[in-house]
MMTF fields as JSON, N, C-alpha, C and O atoms, coordinates in Angstrom:
{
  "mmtfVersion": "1.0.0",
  "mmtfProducer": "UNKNOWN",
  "numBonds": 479,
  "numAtoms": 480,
  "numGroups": 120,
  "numChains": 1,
  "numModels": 1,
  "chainsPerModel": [1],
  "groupsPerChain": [120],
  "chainIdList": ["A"],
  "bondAtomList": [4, 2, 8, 6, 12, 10, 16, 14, 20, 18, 24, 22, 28, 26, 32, 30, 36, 34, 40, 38, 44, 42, 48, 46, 52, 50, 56, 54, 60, 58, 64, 62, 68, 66, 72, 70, 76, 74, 80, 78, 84, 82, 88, 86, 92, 90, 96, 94, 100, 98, 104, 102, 108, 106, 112, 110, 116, 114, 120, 118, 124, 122, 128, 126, 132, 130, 136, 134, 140, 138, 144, 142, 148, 146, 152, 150, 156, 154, 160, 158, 164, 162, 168, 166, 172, 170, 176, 174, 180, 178, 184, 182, 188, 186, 192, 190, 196, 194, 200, 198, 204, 202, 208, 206, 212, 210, 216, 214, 220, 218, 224, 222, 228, 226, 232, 230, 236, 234, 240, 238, 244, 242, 248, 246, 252, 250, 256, 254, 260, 258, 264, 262, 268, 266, 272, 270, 276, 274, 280, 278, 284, 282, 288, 286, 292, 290, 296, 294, 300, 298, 304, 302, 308, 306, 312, 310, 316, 314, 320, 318, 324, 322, 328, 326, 332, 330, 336, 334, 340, 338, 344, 342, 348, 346, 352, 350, 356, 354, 360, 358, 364, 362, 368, 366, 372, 370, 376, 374, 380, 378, 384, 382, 388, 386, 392, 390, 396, 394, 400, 398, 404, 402, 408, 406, 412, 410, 416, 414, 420, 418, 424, 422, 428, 426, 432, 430, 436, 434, 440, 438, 444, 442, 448, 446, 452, 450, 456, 454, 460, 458, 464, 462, 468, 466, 472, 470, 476, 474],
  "bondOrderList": [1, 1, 1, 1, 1, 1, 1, 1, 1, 1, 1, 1, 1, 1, 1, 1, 1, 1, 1, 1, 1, 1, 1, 1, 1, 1, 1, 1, 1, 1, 1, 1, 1, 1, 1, 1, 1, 1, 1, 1, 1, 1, 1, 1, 1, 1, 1, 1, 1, 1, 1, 1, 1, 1, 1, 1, 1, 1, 1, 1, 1, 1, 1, 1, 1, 1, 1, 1, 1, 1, 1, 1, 1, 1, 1, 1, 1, 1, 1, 1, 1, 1, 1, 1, 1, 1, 1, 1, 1, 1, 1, 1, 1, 1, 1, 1, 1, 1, 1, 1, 1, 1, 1, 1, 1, 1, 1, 1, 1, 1, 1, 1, 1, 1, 1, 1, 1, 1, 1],
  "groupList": [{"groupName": "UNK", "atomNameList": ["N", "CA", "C", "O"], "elementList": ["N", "C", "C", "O"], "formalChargeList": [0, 0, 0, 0], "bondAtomList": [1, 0, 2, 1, 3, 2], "bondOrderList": [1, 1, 2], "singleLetterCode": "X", "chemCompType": "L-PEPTIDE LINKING"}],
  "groupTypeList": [0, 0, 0, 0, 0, 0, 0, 0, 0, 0, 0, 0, 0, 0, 0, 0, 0, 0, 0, 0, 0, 0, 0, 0, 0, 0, 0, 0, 0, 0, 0, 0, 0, 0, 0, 0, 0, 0, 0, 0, 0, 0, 0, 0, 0, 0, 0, 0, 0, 0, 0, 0, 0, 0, 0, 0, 0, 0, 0, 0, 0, 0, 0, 0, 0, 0, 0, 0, 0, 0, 0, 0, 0, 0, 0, 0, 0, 0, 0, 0, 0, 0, 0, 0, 0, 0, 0, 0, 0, 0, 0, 0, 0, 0, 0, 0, 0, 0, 0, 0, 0, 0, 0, 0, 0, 0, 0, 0, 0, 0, 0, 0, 0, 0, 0, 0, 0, 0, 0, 0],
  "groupIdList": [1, 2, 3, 4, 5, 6, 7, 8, 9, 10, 11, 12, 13, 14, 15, 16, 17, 18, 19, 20, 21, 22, 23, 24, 25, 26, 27, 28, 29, 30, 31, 32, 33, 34, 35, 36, 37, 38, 39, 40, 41, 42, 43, 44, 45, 46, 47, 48, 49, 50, 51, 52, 53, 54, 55, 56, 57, 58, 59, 60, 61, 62, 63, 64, 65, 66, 67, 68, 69, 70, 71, 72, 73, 74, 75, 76, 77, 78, 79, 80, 81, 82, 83, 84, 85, 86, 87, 88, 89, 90, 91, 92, 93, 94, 95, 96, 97, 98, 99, 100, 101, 102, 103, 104, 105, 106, 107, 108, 109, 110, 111, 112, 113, 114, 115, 116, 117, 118, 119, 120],
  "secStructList": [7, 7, 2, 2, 2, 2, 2, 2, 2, 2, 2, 2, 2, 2, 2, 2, 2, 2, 2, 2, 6, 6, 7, 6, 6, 1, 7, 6, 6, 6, 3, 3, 3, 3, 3, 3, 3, 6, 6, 3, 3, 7, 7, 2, 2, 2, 2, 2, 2, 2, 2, 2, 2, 2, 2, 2, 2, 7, 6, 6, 7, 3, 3, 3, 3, 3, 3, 3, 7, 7, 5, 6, 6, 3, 3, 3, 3, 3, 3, 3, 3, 3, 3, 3, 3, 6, 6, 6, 3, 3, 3, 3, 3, 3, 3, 3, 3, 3, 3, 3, 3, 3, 6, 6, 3, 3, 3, 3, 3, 7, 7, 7, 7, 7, 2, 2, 2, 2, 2, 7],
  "xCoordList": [67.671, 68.273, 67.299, 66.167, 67.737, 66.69, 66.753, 67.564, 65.819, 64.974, 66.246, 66.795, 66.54, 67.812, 69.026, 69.602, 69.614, 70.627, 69.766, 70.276, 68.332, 68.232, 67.706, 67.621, 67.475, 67.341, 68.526, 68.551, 69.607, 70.996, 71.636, 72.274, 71.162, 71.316, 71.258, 72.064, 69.542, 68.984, 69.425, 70.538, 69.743, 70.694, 71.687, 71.891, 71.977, 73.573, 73.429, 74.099, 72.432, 72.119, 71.663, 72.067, 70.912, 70.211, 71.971, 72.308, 72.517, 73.505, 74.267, 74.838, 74.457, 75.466, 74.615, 75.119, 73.584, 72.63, 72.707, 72.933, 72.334, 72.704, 73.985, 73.968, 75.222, 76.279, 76.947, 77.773, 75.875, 76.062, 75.209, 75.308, 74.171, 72.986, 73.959, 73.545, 74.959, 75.788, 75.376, 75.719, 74.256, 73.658, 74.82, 74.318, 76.194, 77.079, 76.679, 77.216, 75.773, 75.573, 74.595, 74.49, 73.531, 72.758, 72.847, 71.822, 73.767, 74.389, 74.214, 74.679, 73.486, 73.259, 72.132, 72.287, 71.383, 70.589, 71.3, 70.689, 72.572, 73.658, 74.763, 75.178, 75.514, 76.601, 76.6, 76.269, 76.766, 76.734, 77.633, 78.607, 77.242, 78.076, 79.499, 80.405, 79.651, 81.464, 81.971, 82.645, 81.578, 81.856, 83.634, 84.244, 84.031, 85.396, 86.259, 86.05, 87.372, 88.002, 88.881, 89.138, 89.303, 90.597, 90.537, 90.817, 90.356, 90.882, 91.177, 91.834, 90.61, 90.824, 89.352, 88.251, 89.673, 87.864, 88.098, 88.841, 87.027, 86.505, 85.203, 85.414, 84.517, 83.106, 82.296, 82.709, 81.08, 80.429, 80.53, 80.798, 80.308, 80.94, 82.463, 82.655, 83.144, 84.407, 84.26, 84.773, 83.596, 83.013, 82.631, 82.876, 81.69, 80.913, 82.002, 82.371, 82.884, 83.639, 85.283, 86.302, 84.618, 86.036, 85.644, 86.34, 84.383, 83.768, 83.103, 82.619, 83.209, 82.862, 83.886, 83.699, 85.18, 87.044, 86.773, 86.988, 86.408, 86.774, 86.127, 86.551, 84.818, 83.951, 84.651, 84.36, 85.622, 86.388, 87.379, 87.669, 88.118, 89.091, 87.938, 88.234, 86.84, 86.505, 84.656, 83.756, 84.77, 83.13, 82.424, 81.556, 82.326, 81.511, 81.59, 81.319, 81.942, 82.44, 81.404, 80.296, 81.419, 80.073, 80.448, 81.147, 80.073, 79.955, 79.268, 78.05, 79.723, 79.033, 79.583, 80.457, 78.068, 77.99, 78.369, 77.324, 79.78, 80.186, 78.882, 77.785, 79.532, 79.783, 79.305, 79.64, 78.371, 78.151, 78.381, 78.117, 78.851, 78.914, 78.173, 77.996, 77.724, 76.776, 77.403, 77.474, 77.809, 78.165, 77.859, 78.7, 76.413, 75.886, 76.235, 76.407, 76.406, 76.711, 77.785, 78.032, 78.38, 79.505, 79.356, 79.345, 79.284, 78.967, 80.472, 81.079, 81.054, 81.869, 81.623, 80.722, 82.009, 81.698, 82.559, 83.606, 82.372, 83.445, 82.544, 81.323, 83.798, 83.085, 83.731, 84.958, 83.166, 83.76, 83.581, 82.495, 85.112, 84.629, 85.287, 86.161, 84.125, 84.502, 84.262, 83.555, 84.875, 84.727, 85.932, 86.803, 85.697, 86.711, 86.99, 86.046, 88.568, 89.473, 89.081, 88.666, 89.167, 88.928, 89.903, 89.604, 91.013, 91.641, 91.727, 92.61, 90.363, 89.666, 90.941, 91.736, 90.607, 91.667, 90.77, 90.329, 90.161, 89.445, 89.789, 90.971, 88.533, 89.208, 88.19, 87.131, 89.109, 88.651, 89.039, 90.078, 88.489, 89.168, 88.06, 86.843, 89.163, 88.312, 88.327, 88.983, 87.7, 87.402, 86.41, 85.496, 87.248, 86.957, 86.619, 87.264, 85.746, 85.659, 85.122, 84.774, 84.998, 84.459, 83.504, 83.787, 82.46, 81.921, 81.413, 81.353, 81.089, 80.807, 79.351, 79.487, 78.234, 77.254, 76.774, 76.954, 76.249, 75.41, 74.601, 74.934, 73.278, 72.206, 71.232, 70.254, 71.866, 71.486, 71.827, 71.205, 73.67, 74.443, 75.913, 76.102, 76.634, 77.837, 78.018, 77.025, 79.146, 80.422, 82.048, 83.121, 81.852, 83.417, 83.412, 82.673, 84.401, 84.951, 86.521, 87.398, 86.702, 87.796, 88.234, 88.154, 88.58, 88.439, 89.974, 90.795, 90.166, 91.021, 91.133, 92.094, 89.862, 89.759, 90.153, 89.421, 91.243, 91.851, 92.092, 92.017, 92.377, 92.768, 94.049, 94.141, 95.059, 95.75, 95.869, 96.478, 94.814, 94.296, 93.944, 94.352, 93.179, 92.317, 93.263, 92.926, 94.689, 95.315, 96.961, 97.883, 96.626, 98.164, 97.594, 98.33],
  "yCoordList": [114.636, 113.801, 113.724, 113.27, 114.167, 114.067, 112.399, 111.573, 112.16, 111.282, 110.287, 109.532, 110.589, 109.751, 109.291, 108.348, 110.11, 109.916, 108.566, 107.466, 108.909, 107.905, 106.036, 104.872, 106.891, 105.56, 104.41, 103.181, 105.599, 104.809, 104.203, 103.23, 105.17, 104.379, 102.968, 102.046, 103.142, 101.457, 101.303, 101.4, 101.01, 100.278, 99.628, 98.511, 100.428, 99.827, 98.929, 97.905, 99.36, 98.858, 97.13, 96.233, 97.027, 95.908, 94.859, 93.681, 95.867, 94.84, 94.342, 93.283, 94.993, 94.669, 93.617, 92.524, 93.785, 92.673, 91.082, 89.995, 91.745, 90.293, 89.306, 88.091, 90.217, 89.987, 88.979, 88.087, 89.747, 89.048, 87.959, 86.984, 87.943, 86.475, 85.541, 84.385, 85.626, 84.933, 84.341, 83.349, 85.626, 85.803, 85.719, 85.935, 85.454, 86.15, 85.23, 85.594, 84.03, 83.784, 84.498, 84.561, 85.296, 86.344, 87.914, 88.525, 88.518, 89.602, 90.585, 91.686, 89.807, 90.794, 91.881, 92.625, 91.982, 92.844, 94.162, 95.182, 93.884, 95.461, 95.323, 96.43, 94.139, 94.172, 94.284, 93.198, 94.893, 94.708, 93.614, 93.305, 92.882, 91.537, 92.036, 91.212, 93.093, 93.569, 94.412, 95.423, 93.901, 95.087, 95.023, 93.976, 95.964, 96.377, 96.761, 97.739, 95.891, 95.418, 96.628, 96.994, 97.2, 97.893, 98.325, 97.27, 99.233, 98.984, 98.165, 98.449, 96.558, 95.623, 94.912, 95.092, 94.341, 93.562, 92.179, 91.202, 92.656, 91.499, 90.234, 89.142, 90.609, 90.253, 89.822, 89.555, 89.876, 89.549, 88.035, 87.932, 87.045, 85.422, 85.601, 85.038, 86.198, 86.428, 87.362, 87.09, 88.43, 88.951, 88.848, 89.497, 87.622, 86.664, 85.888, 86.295, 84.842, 84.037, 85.043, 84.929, 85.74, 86.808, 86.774, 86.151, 87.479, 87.178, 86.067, 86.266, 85.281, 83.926, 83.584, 83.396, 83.526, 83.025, 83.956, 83.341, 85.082, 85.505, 84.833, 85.046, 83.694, 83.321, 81.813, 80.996, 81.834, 80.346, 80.419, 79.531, 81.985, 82.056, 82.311, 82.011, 82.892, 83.176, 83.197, 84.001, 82.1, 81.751, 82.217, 82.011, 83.345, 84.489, 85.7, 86.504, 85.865, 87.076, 88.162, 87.762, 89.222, 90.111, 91.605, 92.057, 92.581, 94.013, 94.725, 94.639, 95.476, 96.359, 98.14, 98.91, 98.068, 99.242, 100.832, 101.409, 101.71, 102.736, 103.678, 103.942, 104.078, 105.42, 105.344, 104.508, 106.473, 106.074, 107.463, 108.414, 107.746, 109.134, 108.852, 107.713, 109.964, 109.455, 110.976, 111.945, 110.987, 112.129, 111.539, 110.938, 111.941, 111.312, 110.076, 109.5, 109.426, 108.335, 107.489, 106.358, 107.949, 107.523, 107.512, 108.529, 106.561, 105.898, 105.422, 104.519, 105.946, 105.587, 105.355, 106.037, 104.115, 102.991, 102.811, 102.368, 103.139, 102.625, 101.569, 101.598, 100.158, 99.287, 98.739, 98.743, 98.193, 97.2, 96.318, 95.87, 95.516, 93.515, 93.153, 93.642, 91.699, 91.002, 89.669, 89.445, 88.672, 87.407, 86.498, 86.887, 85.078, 84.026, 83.549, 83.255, 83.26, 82.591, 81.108, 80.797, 80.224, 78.75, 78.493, 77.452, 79.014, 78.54, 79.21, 79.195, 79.893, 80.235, 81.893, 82.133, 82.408, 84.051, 84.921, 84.939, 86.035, 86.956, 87.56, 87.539, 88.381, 89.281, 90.026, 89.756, 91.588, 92.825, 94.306, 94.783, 95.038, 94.815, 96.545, 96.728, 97.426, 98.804, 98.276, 97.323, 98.91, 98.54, 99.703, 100.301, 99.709, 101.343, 101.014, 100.148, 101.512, 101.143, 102.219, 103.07, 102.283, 103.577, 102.252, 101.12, 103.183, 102.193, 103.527, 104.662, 103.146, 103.784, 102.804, 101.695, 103.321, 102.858, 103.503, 104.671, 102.572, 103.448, 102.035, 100.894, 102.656, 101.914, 101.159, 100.43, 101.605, 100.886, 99.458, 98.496, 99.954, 98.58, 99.093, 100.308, 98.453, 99.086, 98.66, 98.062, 98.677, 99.04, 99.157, 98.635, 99.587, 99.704, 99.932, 100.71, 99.107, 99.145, 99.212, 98.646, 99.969, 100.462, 100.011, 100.883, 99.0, 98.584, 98.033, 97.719, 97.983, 97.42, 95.941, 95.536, 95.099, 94.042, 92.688, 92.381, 91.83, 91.196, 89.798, 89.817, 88.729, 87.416, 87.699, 87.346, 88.629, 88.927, 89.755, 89.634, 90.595, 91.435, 89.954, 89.84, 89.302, 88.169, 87.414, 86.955, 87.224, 86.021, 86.113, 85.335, 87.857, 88.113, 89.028, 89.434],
  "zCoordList": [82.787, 81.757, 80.588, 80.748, 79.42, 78.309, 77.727, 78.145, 76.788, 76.756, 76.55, 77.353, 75.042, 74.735, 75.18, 74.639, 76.476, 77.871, 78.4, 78.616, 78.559, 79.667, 78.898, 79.289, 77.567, 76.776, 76.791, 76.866, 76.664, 76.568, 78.018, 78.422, 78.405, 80.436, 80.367, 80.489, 80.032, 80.278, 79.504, 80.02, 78.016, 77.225, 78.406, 78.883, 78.515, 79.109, 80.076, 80.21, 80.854, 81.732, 81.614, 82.354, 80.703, 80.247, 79.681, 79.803, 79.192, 78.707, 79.553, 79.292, 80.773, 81.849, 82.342, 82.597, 82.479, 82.851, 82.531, 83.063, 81.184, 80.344, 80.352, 80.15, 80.666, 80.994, 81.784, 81.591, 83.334, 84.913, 84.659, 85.404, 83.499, 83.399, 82.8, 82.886, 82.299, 81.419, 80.071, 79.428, 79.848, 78.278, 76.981, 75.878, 76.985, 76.01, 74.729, 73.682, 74.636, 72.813, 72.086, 70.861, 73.38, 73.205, 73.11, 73.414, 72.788, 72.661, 71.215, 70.922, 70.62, 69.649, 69.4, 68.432, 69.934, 70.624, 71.563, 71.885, 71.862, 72.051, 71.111, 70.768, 70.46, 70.146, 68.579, 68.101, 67.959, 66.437, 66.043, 66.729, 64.679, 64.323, 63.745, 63.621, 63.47, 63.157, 64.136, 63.934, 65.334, 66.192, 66.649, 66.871, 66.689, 67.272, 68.319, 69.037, 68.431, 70.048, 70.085, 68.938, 70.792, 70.982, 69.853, 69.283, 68.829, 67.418, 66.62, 65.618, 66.985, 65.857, 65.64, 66.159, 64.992, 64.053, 64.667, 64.574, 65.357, 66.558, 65.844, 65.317, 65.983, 65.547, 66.963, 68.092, 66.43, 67.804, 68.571, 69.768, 67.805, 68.287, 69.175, 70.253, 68.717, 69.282, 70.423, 71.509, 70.231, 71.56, 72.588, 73.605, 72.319, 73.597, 73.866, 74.968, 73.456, 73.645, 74.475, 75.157, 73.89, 75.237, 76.524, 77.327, 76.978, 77.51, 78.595, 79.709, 78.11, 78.191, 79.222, 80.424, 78.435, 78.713, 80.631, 81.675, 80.6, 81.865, 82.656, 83.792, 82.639, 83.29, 83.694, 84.568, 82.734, 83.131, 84.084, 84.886, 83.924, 84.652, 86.59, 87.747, 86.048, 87.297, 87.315, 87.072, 87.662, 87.957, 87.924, 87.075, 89.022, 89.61, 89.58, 90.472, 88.615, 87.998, 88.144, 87.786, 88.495, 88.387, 88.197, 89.104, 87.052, 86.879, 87.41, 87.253, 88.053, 88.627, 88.466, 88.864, 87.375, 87.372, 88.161, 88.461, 88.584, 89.381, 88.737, 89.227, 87.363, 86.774, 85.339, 84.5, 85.183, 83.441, 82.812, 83.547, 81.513, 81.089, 79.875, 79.445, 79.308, 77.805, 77.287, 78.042, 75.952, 75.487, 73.635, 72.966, 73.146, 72.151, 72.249, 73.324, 70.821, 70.647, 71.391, 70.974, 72.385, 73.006, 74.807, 75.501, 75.144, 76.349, 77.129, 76.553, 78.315, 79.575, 80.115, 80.603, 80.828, 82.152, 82.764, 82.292, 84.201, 85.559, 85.955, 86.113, 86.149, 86.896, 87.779, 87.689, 88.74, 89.546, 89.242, 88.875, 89.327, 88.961, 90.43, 91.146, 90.502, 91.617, 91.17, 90.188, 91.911, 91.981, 92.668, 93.446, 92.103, 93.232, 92.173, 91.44, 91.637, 90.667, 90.876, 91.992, 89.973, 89.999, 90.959, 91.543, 91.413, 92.373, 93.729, 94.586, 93.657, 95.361, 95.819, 96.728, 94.951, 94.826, 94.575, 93.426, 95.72, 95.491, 94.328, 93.986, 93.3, 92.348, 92.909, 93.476, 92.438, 92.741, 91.925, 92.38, 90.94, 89.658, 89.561, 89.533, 89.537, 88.861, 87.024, 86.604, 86.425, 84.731, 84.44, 85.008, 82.949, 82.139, 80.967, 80.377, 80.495, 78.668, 78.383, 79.202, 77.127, 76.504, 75.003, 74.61, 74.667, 73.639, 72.841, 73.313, 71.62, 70.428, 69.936, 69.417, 70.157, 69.649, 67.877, 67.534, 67.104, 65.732, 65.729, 66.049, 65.18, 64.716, 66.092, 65.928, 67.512, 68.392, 68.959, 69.409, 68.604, 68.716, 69.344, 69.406, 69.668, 70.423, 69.374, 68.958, 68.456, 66.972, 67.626, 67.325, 68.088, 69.096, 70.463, 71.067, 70.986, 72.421, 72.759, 72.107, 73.842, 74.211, 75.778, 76.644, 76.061, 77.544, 77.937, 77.075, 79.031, 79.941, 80.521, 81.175, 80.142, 81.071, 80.315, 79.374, 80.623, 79.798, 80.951, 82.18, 80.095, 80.822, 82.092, 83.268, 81.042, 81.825, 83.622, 84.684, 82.957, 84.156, 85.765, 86.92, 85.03, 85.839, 86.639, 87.73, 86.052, 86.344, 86.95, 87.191, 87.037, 88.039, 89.161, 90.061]
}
C-alpha cells in the first residue's frame, strides 16, 4: 500500500473513531464546513446533528469498519451497524457510503444510513 492509501486508511479510520467516541461537535478535522449530503448542501453542524439524531434513536450505536476501497481522492466503506433501539430492538444494519475528500476533508458523501433505516 503506498504511502497516501495508507494515510487515508487512518484518516478514515480516526474518523470512524471519533464517531463511535460520540465526537460529532468535533468533526471538523475530517468533515469540511460545506460539506455535501447525497447531493445536497449539508454543512458540517448539520452533519454532526444527523449523526447525533441516530444516537437518539439508538444509544449504542457502533460502526464497524468491513471494507475500505481508496481509489485517489475517493474512499468506499462497508460497515456494520449495531446497537439496541431506545425501545430495547436489536439493530443490525450492513451500510455503504462512498466519500469524496479535497484539502484533507470529506466534501461529499453518498450513504444509505437514514432515521428511516433505524426505525423499521
Amino acid at each position: 500500500m503506498d504511502g497516501q492509501r495508507a494515510e487515508l486508511e487512518a484518516f478514515y479510520r480516526r474518523y470512524i473513531q471519533r464517531c463511535n467516541e460520540r465526537g460529532f461537535d468535533d468533526l471538523g478535522e475530517f468533515v469540511a464546513p460545506d460539506v455535501e449530503v447525497n447531493g445536497q448542501p449539508h454543512g458540517l453542524q448539520a452533519y454532526g446533528e444527523g449523526l447525533a439524531s441516530v444516537i437518539e434513536l439508538v444509544p449504542d450505536f457502533h460502526w464497524d469498519l468491513r471494507h475500505l476501497l481508496i481509489d485517489g481522492c475517493w474512499l468506499s466503506a462497508h460497515l456494520t451497524d449495531t446497537g439496541t433501539t431506545v425501545d430495547h430492538r436489536p439493530v443490525h444494519l450492513q451500510e455503504f457510503a462512498v466519500y469524496r475528500l479535497d484539502g484533507g476533508r470529506i466534501v461529499e458523501v453518498w450513504g444509505d444510513l437514514d432515521r428511516n433505516r433505524l426505525t423499521s
